[in-house]
Coordinates of C-alpha atoms in Angstrom, one line a residue:
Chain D
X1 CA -6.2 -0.7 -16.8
X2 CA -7.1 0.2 -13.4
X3 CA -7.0 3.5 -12.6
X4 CA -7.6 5.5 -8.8
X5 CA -7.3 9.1 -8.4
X6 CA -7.4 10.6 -5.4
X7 CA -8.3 14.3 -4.7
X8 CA -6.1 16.7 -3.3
X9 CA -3.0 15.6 -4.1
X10 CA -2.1 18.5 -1.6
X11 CA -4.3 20.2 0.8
X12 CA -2.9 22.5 3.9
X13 CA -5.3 23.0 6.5
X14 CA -5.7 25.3 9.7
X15 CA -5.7 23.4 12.8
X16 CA -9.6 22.9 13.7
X17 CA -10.8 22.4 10.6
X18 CA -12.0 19.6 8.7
X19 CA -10.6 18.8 5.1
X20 CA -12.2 15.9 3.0
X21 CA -10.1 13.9 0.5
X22 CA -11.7 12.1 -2.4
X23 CA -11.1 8.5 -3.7
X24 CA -12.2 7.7 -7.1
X25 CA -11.9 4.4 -9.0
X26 CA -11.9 5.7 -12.5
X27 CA -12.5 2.8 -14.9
X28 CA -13.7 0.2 -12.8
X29 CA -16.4 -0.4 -9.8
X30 CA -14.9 -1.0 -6.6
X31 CA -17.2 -2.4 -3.8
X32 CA -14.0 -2.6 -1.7
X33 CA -11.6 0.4 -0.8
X34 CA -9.3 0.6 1.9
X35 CA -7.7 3.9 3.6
X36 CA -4.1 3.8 4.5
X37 CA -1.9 6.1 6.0
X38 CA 1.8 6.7 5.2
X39 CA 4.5 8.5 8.1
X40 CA 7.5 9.3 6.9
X41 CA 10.1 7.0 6.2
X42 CA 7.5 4.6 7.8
X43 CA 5.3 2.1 6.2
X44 CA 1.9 2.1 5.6
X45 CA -1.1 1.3 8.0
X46 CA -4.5 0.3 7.0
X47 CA -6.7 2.3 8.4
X48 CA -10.2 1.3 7.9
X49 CA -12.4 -0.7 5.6
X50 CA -14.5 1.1 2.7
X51 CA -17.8 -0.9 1.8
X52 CA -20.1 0.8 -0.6
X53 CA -23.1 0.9 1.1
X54 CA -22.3 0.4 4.5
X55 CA -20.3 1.2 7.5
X56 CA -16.6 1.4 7.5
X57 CA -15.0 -0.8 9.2
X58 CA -11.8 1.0 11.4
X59 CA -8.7 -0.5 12.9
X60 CA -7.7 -1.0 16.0
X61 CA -6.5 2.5 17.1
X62 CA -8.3 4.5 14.9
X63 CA -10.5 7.3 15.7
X64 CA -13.8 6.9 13.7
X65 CA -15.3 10.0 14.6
X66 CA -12.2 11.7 13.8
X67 CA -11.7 9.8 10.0
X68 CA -14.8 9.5 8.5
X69 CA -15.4 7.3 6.2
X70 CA -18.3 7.3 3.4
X71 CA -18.4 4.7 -0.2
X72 CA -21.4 6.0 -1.2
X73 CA -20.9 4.4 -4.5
X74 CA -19.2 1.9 -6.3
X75 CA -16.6 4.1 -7.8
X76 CA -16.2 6.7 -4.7
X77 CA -15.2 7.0 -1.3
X78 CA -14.3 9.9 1.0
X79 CA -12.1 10.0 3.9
X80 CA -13.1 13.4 5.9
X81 CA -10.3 14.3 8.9
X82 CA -12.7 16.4 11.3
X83 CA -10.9 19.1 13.3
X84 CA -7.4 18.5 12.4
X85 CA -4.6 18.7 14.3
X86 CA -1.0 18.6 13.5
X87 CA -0.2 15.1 14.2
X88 CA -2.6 14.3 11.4
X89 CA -0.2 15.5 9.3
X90 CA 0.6 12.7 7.1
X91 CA 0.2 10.8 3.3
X92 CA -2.8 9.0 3.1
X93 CA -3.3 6.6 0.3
X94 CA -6.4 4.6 -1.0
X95 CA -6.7 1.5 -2.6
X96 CA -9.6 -0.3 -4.4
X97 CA -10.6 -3.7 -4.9
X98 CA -12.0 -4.6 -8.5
X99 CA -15.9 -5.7 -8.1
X100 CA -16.1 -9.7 -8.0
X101 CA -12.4 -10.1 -8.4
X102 CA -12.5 -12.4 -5.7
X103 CA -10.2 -9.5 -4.0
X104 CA -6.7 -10.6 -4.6
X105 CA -5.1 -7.2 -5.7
X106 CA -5.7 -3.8 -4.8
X107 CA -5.1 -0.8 -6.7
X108 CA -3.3 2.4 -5.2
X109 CA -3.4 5.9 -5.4
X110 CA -1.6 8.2 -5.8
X111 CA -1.7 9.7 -2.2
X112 CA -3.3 12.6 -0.5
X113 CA -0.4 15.4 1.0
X114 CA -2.4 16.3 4.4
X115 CA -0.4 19.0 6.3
X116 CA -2.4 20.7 9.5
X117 CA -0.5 24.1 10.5
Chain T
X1 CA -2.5 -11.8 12.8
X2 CA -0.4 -11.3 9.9
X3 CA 2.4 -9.2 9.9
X4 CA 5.4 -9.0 7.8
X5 CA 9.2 -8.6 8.0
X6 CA 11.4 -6.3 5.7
X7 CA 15.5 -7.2 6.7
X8 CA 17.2 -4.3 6.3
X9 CA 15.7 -0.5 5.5
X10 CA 18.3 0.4 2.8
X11 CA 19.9 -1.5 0.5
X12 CA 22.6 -0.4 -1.8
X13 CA 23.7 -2.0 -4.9
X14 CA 25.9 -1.5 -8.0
X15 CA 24.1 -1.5 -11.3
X16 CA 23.9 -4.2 -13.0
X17 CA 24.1 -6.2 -10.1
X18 CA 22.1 -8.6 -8.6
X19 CA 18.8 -7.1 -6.6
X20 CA 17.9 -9.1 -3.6
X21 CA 15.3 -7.8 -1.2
X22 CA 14.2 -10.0 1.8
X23 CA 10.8 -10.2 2.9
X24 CA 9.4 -12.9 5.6
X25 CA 5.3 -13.1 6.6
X26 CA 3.6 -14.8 9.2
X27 CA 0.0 -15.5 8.3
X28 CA -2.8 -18.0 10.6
X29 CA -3.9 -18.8 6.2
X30 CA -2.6 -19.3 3.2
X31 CA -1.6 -16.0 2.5
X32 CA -1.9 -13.5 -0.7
X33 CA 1.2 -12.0 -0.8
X34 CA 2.8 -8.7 -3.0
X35 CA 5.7 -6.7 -3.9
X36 CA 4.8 -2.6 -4.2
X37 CA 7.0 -0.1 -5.4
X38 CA 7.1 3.1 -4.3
X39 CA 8.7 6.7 -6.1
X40 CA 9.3 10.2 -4.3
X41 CA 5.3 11.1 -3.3
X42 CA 3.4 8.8 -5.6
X43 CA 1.2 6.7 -4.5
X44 CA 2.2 2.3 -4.7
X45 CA 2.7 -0.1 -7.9
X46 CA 1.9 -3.3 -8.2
X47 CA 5.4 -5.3 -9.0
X48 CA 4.0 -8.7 -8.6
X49 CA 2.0 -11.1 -6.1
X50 CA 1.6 -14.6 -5.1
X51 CA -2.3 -16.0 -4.2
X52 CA -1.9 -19.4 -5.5
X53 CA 0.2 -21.8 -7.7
X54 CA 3.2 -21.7 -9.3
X55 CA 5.6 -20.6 -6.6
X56 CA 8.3 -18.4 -8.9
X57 CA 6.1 -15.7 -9.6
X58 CA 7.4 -12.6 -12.2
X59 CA 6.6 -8.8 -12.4
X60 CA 7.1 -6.0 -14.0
X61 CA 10.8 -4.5 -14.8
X62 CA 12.4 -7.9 -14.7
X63 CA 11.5 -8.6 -10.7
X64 CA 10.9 -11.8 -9.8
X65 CA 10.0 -13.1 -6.4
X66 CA 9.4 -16.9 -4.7
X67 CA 7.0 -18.4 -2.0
X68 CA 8.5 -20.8 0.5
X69 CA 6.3 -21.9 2.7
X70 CA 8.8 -23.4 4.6
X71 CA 10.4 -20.7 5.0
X72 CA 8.0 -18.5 5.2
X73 CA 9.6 -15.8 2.8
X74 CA 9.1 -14.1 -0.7
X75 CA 11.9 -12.6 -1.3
X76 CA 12.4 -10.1 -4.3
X77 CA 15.2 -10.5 -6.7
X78 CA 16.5 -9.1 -9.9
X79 CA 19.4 -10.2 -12.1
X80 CA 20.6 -6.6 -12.8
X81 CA 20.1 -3.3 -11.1
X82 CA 19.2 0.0 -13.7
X83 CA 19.6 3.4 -12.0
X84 CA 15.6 3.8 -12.2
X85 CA 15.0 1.0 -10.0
X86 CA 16.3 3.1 -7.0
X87 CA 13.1 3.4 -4.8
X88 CA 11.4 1.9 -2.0
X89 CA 9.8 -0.8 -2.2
X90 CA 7.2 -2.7 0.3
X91 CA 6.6 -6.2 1.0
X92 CA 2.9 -6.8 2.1
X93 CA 0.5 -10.0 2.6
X94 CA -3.3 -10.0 3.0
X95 CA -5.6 -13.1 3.9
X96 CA -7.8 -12.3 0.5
X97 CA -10.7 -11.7 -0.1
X98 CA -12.0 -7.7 1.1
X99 CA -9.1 -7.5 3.6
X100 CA -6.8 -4.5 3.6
X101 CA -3.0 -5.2 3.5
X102 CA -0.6 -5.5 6.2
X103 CA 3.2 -3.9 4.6
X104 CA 6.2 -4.6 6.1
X105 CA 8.4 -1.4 7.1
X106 CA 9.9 -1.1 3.5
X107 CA 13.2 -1.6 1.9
X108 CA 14.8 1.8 -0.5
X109 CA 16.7 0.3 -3.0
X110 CA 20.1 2.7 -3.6
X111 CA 21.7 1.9 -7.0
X112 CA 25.2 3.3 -7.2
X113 CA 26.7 4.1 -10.4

């Protein structure tokens, strides 16, 4: 199989604060993950590019200093939201690519509940 | 630029009838292209994708979709609806390689008894 978890699957956060969610590839090594974001009833948007090793590489739009982004190895990668606000309220969702797969397919989980009161 | 067109945001269905989700892409490459599922806050499954060959590609839970290049669509179809098919589901083509996804708005599949 191929297996991500993501931890929290729920986190609810004072405004200012920062909350870090955790991506995990469990039984494969993933030099690739990806960071999307889910509104509701909306569709996902990719927000940046995970390389273990290196920078992320963010979307147009996207605040890097804000969503920070670290793969420091090839099963992990954290997204930290740094002095949340309530319009960060939202589901994000990792993916990861299997190591040398040639990177056709990406693997999903299960989504991070983010609510900033 | 890719990006990626989902006709219609609901779509209702008796079950045991035919499923038939549209999806159209428009891709500068030969694109990689996928069908997600998606329950009630879980994350997305993989119900099949398209990167090269044979053009009638099959999934999981009896989906099957087609590329046509000349029309630019891979549509998503199913001979018979079951009640736990009801869900949304996203259409979604990448260029390959490490390149995130790019998902079309998303279709929820209604299945009426």
């Amino acid at each position: 199989g191929a297996v991500v978890s993501q931890h929290p699957s729920r986190v609810i956060c004072k405004s200012g604060t920062s909350v870090k969610i955790e991506c995990r590839s469990l039984d494969f090594q993933a030099t690739t993950m990806f960071w999307y974001r889910q509104f509701p009833k909306k569709s996902l948007m990719l927000m940046a590019t995970s390389n273990e090793g290196s920078k992320a590489t963010y979307e147009q739009g996207v605040e890097k200093d804000k969503f920070l982004i670290n793969h420091a190895s090839l099963t992990l990668s954290t997204l930290t939201v740094t002095s949340a606000h309530p319009e960060d309220s939202s589901f994000y969702i990792c993916s990861a690519q299997k190591t040398g797969t040639g990177g056709r397919e990406q693997y999903f989980g299960p989504g991070t509940r983010l609510t900033v009161t | 630029a890719q990006s990626v067109t989902q006709l219609g945001s609901h779509v209702s269905v008796s079950e045991g009838a035919l499923v038939l989700l549209r999806c159209n892409y428009s891709s500068s490459v030969p694109p990689y292209l996928f069908w997600y599922v998606q329950y009630p806050n879980q994350g997305l499954q993989l119900l099949l994708k398209y990167t090269t060959g044979a053009t009638l590609v099959k999934g999981i839970n009896g989906f099957e979709a087609e590329f046509k290049k000349s029309e630019t669509s891979f549509h998503l179809t199913k001979p018979s609806a079951h009640m736990s098919d009801a869900a949304e589901y996203f259409c979604a083509v990448s260029r390959g390689g490490a390149d995130g996804l790019t998902f079309g708005k998303g279709t929820h599949l209604i299945i009426q008894p």
